[in-house]
CSV table of C-alpha atoms and ligand atoms in Angstrom, one decimal:
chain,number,residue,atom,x,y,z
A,9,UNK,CA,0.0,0.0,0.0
A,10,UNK,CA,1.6,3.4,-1.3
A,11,UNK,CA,-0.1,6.5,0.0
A,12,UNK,CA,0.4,10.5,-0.7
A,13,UNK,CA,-0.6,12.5,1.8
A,14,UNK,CA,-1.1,16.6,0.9
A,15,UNK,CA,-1.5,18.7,4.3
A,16,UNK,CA,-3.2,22.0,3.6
A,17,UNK,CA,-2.0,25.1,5.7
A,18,UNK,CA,-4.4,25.4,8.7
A,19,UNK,CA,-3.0,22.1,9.4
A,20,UNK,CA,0.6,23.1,9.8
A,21,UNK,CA,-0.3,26.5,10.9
A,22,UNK,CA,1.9,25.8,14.3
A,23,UNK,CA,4.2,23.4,16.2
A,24,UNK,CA,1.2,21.9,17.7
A,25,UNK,CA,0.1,21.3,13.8
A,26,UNK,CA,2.7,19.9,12.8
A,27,UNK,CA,2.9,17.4,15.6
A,28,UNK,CA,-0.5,16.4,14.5
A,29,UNK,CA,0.1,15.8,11.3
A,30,UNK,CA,3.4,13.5,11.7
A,31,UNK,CA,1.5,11.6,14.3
A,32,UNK,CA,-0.9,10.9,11.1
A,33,UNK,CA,2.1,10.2,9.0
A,34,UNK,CA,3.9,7.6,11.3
A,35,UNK,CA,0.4,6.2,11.9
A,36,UNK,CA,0.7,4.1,8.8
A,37,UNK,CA,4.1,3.1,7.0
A,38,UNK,CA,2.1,3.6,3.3
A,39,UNK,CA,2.0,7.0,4.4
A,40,UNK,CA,5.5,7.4,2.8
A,41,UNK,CA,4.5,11.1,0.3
A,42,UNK,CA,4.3,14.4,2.3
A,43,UNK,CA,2.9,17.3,0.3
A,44,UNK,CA,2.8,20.2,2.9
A,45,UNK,CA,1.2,23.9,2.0
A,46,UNK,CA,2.5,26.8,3.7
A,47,UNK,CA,1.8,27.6,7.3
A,48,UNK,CA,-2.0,29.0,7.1
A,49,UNK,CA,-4.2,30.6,9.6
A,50,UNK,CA,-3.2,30.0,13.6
A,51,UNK,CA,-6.5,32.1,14.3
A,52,UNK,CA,-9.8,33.4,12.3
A,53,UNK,CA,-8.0,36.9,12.0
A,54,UNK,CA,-4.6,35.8,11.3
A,55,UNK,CA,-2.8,36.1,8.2
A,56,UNK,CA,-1.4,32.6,5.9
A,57,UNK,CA,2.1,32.3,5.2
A,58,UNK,CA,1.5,32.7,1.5
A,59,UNK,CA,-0.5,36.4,1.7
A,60,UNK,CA,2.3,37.8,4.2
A,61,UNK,CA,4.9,36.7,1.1
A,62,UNK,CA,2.8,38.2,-1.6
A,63,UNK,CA,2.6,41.7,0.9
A,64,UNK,CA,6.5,41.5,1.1
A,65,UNK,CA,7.3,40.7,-2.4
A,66,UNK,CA,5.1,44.0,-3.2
A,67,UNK,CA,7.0,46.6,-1.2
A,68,UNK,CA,10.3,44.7,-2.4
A,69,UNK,CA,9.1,45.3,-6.1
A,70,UNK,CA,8.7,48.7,-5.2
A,71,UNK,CA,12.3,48.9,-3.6
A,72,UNK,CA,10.5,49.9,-0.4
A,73,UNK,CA,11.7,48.5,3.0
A,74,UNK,CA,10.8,45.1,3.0
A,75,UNK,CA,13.0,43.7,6.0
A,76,UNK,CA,10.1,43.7,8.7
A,77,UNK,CA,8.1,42.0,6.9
A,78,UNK,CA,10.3,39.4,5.8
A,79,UNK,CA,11.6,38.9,9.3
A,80,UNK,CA,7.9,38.5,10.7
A,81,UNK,CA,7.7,35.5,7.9
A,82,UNK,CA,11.2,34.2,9.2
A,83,UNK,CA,9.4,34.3,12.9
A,84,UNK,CA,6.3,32.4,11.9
A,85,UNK,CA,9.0,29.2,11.0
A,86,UNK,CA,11.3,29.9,13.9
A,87,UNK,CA,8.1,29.6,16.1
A,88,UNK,CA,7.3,26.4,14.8
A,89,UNK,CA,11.2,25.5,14.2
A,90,UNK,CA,11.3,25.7,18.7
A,91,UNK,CA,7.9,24.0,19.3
A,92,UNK,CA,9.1,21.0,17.8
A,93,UNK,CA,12.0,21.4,19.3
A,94,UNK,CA,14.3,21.3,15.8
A,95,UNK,CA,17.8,22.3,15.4
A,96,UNK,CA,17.3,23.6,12.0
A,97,UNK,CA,18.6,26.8,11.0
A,98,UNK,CA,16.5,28.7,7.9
A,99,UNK,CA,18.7,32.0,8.0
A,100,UNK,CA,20.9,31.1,5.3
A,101,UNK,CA,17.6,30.9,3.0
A,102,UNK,CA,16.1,33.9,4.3
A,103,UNK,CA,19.3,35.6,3.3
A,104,UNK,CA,19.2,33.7,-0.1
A,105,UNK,CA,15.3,34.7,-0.5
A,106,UNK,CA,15.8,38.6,1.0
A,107,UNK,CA,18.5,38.6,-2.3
A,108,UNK,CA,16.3,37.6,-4.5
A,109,UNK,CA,13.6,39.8,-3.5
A,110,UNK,CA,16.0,42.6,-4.2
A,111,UNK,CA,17.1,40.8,-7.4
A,112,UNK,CA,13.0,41.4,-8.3
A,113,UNK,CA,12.8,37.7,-9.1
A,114,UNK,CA,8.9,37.5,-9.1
A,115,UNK,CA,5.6,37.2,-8.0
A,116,UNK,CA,6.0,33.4,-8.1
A,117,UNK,CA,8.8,32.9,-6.5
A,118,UNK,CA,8.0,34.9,-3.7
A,119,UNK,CA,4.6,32.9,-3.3
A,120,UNK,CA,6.8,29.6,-3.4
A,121,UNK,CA,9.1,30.2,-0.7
A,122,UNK,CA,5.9,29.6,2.0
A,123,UNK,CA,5.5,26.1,1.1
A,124,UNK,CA,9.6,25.5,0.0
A,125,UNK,CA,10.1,26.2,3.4
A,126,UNK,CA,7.6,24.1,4.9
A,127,UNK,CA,8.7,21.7,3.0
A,128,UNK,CA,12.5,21.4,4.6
A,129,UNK,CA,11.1,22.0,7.8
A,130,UNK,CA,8.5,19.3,7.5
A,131,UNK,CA,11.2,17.0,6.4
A,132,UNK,CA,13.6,17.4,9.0
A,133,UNK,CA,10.9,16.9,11.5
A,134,UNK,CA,9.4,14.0,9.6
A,135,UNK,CA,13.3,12.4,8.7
A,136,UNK,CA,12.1,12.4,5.3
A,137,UNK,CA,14.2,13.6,2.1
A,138,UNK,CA,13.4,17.2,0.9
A,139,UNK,CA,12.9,17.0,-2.4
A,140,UNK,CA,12.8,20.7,-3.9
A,141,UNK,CA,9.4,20.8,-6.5
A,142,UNK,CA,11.1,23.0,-8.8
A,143,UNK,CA,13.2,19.7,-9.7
A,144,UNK,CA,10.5,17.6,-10.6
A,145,UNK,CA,7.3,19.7,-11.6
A,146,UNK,CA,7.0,21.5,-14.9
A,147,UNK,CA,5.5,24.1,-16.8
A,148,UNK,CA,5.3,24.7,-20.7
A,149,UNK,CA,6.5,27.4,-21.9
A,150,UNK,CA,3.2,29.0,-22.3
A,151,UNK,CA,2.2,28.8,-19.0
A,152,UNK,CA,0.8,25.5,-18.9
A,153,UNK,CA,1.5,22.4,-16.7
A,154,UNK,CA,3.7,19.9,-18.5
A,155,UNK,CA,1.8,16.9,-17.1
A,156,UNK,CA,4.2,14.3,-19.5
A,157,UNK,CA,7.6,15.5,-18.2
A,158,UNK,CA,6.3,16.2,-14.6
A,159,UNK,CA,5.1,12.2,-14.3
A,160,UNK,CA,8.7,11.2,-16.0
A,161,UNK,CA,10.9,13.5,-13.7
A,162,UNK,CA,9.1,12.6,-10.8
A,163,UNK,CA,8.1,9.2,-11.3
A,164,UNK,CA,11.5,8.2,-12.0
A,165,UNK,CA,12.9,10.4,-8.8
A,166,UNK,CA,10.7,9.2,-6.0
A,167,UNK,CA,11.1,5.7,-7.6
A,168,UNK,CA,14.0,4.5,-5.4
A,169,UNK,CA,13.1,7.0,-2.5
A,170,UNK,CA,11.2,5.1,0.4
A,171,UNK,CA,10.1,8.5,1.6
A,172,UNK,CA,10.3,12.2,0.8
A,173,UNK,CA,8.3,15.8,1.3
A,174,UNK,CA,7.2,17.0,-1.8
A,175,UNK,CA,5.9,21.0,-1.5
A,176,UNK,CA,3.0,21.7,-3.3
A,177,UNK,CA,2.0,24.9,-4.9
A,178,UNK,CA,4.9,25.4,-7.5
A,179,UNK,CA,7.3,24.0,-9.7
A,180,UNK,CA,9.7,25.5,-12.6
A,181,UNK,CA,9.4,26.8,-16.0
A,182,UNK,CA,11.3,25.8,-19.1
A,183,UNK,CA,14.1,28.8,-17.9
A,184,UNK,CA,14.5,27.2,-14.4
A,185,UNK,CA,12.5,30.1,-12.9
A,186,UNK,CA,9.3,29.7,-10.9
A,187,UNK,CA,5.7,29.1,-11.4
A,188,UNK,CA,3.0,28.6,-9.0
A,189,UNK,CA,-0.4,27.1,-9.8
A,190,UNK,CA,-3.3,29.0,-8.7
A,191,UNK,CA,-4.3,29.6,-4.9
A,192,UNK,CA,-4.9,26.3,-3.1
A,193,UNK,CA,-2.5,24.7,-5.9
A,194,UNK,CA,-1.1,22.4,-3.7
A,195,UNK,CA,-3.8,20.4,-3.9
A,196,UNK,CA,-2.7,19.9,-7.2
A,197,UNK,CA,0.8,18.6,-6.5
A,198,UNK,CA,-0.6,15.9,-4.6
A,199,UNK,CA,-2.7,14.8,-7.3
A,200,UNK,CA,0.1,14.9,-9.1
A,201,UNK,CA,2.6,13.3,-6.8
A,202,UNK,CA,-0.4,10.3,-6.4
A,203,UNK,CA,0.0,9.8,-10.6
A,204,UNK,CA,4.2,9.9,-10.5
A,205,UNK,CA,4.0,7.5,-7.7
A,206,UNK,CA,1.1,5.0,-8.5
A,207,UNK,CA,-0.5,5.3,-5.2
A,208,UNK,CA,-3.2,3.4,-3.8
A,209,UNK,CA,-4.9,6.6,-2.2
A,210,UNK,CA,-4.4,10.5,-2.5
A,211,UNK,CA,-5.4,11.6,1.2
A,212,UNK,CA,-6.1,15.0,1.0
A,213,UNK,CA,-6.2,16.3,4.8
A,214,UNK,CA,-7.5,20.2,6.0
A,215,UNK,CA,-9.5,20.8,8.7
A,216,UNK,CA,-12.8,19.8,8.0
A,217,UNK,CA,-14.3,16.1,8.1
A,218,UNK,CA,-15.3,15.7,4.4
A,219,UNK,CA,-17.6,17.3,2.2
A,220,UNK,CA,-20.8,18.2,3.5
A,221,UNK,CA,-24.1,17.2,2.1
A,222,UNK,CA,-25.2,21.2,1.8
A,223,UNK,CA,-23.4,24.6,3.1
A,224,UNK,CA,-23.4,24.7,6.9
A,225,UNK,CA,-23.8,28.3,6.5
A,226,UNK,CA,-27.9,27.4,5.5
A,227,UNK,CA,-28.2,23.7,7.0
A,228,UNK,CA,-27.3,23.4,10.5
A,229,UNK,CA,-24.8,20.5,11.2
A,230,UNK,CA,-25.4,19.0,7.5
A,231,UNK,CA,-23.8,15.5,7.4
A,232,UNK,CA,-20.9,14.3,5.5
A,233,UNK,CA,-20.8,12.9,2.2
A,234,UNK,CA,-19.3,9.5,2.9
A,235,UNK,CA,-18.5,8.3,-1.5
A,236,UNK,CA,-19.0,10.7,-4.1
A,237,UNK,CA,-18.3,10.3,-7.7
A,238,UNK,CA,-16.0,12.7,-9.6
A,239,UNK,CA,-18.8,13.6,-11.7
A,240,UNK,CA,-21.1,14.3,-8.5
A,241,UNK,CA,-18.2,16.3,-7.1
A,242,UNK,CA,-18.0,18.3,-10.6
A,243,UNK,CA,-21.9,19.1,-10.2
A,244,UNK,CA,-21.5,20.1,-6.6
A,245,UNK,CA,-18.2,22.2,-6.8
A,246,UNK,CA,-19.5,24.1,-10.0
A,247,UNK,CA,-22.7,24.5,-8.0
A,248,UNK,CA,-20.5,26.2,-5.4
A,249,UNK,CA,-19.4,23.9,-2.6
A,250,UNK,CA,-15.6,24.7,-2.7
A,251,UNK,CA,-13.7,21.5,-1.3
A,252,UNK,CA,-11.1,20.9,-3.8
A,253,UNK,CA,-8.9,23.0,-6.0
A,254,UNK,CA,-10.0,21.9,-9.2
A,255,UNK,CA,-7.0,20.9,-11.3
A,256,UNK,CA,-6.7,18.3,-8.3
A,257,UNK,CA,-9.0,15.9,-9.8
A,258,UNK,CA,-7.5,15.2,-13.2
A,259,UNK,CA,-4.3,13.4,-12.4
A,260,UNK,CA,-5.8,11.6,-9.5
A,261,UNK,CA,-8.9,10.8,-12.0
A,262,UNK,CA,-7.2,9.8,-14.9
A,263,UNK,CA,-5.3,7.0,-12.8
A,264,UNK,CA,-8.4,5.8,-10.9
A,265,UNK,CA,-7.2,6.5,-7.8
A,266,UNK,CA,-8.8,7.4,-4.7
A,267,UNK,CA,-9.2,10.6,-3.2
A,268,UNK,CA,-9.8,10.9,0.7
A,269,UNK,CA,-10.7,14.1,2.2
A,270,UNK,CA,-9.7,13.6,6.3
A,271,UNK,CA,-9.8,16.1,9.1
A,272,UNK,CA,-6.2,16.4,10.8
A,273,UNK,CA,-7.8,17.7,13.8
A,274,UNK,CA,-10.0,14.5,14.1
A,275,UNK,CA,-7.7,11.8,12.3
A,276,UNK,CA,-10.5,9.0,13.3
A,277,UNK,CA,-13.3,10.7,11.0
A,278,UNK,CA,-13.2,8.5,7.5
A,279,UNK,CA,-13.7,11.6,5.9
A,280,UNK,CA,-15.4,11.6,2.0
A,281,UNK,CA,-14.0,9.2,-0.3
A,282,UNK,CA,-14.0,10.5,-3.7
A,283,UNK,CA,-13.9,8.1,-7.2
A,284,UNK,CA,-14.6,7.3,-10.5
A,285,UNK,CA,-17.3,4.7,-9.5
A,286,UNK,CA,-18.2,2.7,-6.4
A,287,UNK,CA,-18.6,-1.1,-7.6
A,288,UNK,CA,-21.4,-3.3,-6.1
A,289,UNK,CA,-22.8,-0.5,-4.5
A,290,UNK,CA,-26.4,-1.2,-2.9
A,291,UNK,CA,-28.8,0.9,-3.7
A,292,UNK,CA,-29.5,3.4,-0.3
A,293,UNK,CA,-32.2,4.8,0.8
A,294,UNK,CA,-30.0,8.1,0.4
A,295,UNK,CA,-29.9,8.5,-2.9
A,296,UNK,CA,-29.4,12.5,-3.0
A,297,UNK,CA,-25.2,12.9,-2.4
A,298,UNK,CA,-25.4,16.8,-1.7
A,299,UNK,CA,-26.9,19.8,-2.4
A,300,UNK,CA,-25.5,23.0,-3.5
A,301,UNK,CA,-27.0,26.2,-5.4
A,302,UNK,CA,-25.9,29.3,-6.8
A,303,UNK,CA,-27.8,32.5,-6.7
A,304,UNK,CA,-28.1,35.4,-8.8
A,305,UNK,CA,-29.5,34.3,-12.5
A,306,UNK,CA,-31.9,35.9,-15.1
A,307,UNK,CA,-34.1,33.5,-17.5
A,308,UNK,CA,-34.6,35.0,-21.1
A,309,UNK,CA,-37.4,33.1,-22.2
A,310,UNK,CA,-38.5,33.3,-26.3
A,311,UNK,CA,-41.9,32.1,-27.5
A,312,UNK,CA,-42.8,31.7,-30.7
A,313,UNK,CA,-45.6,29.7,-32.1
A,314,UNK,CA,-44.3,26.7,-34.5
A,315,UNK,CA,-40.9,27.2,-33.3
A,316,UNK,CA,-39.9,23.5,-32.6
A,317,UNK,CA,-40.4,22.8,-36.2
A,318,UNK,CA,-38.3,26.0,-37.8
A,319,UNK,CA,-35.3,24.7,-38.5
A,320,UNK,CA,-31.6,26.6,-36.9
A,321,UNK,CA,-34.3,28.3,-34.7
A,322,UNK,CA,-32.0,27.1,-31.5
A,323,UNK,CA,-28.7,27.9,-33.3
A,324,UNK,CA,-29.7,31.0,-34.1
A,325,UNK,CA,-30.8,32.3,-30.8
A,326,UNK,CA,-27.6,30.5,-29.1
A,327,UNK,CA,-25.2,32.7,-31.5
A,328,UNK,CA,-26.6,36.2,-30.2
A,329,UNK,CA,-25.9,35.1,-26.8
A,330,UNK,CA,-22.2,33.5,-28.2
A,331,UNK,CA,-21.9,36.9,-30.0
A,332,UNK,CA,-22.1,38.8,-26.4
A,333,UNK,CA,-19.3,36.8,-24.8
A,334,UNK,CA,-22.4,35.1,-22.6
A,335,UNK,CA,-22.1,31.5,-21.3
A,336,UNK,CA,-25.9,29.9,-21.5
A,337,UNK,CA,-26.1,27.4,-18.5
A,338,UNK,CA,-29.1,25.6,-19.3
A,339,UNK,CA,-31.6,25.4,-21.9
A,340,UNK,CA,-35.5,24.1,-20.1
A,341,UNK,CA,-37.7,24.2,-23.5
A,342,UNK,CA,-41.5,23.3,-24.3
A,343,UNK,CA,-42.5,23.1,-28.0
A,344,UNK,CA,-43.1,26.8,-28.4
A,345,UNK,CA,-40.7,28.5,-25.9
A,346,UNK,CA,-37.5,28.0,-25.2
A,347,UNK,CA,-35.8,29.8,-21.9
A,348,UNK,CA,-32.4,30.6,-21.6
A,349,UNK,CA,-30.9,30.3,-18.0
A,350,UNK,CA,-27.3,33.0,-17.9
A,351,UNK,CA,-25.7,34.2,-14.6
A,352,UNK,CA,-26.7,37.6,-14.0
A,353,UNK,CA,-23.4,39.5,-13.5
A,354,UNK,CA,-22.2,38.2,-17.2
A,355,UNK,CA,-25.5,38.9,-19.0
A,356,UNK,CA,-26.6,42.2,-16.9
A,357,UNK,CA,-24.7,45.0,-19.7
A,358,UNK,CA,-25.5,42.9,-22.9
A,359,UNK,CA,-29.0,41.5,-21.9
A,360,UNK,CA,-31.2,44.2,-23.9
A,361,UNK,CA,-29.0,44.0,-27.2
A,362,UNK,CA,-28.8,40.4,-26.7
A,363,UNK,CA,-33.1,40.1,-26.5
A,364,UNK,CA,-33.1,43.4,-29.5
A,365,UNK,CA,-30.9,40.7,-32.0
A,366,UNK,CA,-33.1,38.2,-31.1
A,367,UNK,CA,-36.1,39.7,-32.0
A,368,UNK,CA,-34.8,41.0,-35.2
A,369,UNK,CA,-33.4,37.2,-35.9
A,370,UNK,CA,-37.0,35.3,-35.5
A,371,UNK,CA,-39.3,37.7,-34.8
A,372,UNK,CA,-40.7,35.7,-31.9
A,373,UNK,CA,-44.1,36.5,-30.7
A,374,UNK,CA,-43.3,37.0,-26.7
A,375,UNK,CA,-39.4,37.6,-25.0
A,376,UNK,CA,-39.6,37.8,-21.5
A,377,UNK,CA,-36.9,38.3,-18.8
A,378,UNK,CA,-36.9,37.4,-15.3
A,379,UNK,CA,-34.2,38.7,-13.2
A,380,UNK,CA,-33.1,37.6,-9.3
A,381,UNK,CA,-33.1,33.5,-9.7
A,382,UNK,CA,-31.4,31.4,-7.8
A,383,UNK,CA,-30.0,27.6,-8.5
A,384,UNK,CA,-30.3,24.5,-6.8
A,385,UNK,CA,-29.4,21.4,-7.7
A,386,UNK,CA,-29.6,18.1,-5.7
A,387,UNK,CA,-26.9,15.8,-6.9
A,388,UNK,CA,-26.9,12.1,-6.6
A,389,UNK,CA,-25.7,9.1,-8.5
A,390,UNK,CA,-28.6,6.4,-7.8
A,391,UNK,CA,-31.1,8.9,-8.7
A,392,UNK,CA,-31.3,7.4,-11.9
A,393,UNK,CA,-32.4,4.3,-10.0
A,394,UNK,CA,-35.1,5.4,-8.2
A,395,UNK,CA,-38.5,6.7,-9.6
A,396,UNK,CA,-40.1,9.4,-8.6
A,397,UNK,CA,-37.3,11.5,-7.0
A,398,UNK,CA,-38.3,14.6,-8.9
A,399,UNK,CA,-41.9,14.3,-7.5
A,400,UNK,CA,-40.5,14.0,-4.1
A,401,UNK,CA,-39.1,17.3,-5.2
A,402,UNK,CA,-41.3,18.9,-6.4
A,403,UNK,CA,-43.7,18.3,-3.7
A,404,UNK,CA,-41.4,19.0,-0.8
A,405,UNK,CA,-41.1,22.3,-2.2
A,406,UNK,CA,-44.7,23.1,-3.1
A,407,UNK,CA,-45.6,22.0,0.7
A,408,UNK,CA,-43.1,24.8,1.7
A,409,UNK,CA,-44.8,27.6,-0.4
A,410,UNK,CA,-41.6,27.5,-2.3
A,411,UNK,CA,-42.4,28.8,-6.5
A,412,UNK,CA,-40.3,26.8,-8.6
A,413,UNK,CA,-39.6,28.8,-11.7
A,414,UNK,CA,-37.5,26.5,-13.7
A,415,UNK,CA,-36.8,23.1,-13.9
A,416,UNK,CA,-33.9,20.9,-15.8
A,417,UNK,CA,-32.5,17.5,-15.6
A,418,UNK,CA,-29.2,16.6,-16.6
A,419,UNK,CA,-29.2,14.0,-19.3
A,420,UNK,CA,-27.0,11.4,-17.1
A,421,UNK,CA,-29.9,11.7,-14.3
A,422,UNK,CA,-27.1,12.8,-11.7
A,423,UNK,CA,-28.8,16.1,-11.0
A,424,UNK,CA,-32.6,17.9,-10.5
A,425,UNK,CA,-32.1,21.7,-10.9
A,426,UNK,CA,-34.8,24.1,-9.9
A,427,UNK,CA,-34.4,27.6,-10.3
A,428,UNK,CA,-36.3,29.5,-7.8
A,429,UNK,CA,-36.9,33.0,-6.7
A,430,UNK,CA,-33.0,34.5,-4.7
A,431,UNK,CA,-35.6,34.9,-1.7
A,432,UNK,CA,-36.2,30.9,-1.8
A,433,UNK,CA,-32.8,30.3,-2.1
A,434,UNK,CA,-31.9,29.5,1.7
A,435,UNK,CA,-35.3,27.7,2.5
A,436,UNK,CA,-35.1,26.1,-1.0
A,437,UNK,CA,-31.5,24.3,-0.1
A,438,UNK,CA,-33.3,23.0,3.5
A,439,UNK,CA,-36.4,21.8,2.4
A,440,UNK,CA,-34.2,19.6,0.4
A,441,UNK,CA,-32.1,18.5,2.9
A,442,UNK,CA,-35.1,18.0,5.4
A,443,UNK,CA,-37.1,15.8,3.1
A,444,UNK,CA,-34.1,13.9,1.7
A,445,UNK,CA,-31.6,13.4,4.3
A,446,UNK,CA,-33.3,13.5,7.4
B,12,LIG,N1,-0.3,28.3,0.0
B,12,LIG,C1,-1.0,28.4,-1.2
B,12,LIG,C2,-2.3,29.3,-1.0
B,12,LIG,O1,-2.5,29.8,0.1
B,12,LIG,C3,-1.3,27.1,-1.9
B,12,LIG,C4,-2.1,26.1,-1.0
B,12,LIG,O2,-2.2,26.2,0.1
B,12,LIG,O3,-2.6,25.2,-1.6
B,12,LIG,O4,-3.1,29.4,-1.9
């Protein structure tokens, strides 16, 4: 059993962190691939690592005096350098990093340095081998991740290496100088260190429990997600329950691996186990895995008697709205109307050319727009199983006095949207979870 195991920041925010996490590590001898972030938030008001790095690099671009700053950053890691008790010593690279500050080396590298470091002090602490990401994680030239020589570098690296600390975040570009992914990238080197490595299991740990089946912020105490799919977590996540840095799915995915989302503040939780597909799975009475919603969408609706029959009619109206630069999320239709579901903030400035070129295109008989609508879809893989889950719906929303004013089903049967009015938004997302979790 091979296992990679990616530690956001909260949980190496402090010595006391860290001395969680390598309790986790030794735990299990499979547990032989550390990716660490950089040292997040101790407290709600406290500031991560990485922001503190991209606040210093700022004045230093500005040849402003940038030593305070940089020696608060130095304190964070001597802080947890004495609580664990270490001999290490990071002032030779805080003199190489304060240089290359001066030396205006970028944005990127600047970023990097939170979770390089954690990485070396993670490894000493551990007794694992450092390996520096910028050795064996690639970008393209333009811009891109070089997925092909980042699995051959590192494959072939931590091959013969029964252990070693990989930081996430970053790697190098074709000139040797340094890239970063996006925030919350290191999720991403984990994914990808899971690939080079074929592991058994990416364990992804922060410091919640799993997934939740809805946003605690509207359901109190919602319960975990046990499995989810990768295409459930796709719905979900677009829907806007942010677990996962996106490009962390791909590698991970593409290998059939399992992803685990654990809790390093309570290690004993099984967290949410993400994958392709869960074989011999009974059929549950739970068949909804989560529900998540967005708010803030307008509906164009076009009617136009005959129009099912006209030929390019569709095509035609989807070009206007392609012509405006606006992304049309879904499509709900009957056989003389045809609504066209766009997130408000894109369509707000082009929404009266975009219904004026329409008109002049098919001359409908009726365009109407209806603006403040939220979205709420409840995601689950055996829906397609059961009958009569949209009734359930349906009904569990009527009883609550809730107007549903659009409805669409994914073809694959994984999702029920309802769009409903931004007021019915909250109430919308716990009817659900009351009549299909509880
Ligand atoms: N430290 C980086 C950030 O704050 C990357 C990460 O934590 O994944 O975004």
């Amino acid at each position: 059993m091979r296992k990679v195991v990616k530690f956001g920041g909260s949980s190496l925010a402090s010595a006391q962190q860290f001395e969680k996490v390598a309790e986790i590590v030794h735990a299990e001898a499979s547990r032989r691939y550390v990716v660490p972030s950089a040292p997040g938030k101790r407290f709600r008001k406290d500031t991560k690592v990485t922001d503190m790095l991209y606040g210093c690099y700022a004045l230093a671009e500005q040849d402003e005096d940038f030593s305070e700053n940089l020696h608060q950053i130095e304190e964070r890691y001597q802080e947890i350098i004495d609580g664990l008790s270490l001999t290490l010593s990071l002032a030779d690279e805080f003199a190489v990093i304060e240089k290359n500050f001066r030396a205006h080396v970028g944005k990127d590298y600047a970023a990097s340095r939170g979770e390089y470091l954690n990485g070396i002090v993670m490894a000493a602490y551990l007794g694992y081998e450092f390996v520096d990401a910028a050795q064996v994680v690639f970008f393209k030239e333009n811009g891109e991740f070089d997925a092909v020589k980042t699995n051959e570098v590192l494959g072939e690296r931590l091959q013969n290496m029964e252990n070693a600390v990989v930081p996430g975040f970053y790697g190098a570009n074709p000139d040797g100088s340094i890239r970063t992914f996006s925030r919350g990238g290191s999720d991403i080197t984990g994914s990808i260190v899971a690939k080079a490595v074929h592991a058994d299991v990416y364990e992804n740990w922060t410091d919640v429990s799993g997934i939740l089946m809805a946003d605690p912020r509207i359901v109190d105490d919602p319960d975990t997600i046990e499995r989810i799919t990768y295409n459930e977590l796709r719905e979900l996540s677009y829907m806007g329950a942010q677990v996962l840095h996106e490009g962390a799915v791909f590698p991970v995915r593409e290998k059939n691996i399992p992803l685990n989302i654990r809790n390093t503040n309570e290690p004993d939780h099984p967290g949410t186990l993400i994958m392709e597909r869960f074989a011999d799975e009974e059929i549950s009475d739970r068949f909804i895995t989560g529900i998540a919603g967005r708010k803030n969408f307008s509906i164009i609706t076009v009617s136009k008697t005959g129009m099912s029959s006209q030929m390019g009619s569709l095509r035609q109206m989807l070009e206007v709205f392609e012509k405006h630069g606006v992304c049309v999320e879904y499509t709900p239709s009957g056989i003389d109307s045809v609504s066209f579901v766009a997130a408000a903030d894109k369509a707000k400035d082009r929404i009266y050319s975009i219904v004026g070129e329409i008109r002049d295109a098919l001359s409908p008989d009726n365009i109407q727009i209806t603006g403040g609508i939220s979205v709420v879809a409840a995601v689950g893989r055996q829906m397609a199983f059961k009958p009569g889950t949209s009734g359930r719906i349906f009904a569990a929303l009527g009883k609550a006095g809730i107007n549903i004013r659009m409805i669409s089903q994914g073809p694959d049967e994984l999702n029920i949207i309802v769009g409903v009015n931004n007021d019915d938004f909250e109430s919308c997302v716990r009817v659900l979870y009351n009549s299909f979790v509880k």
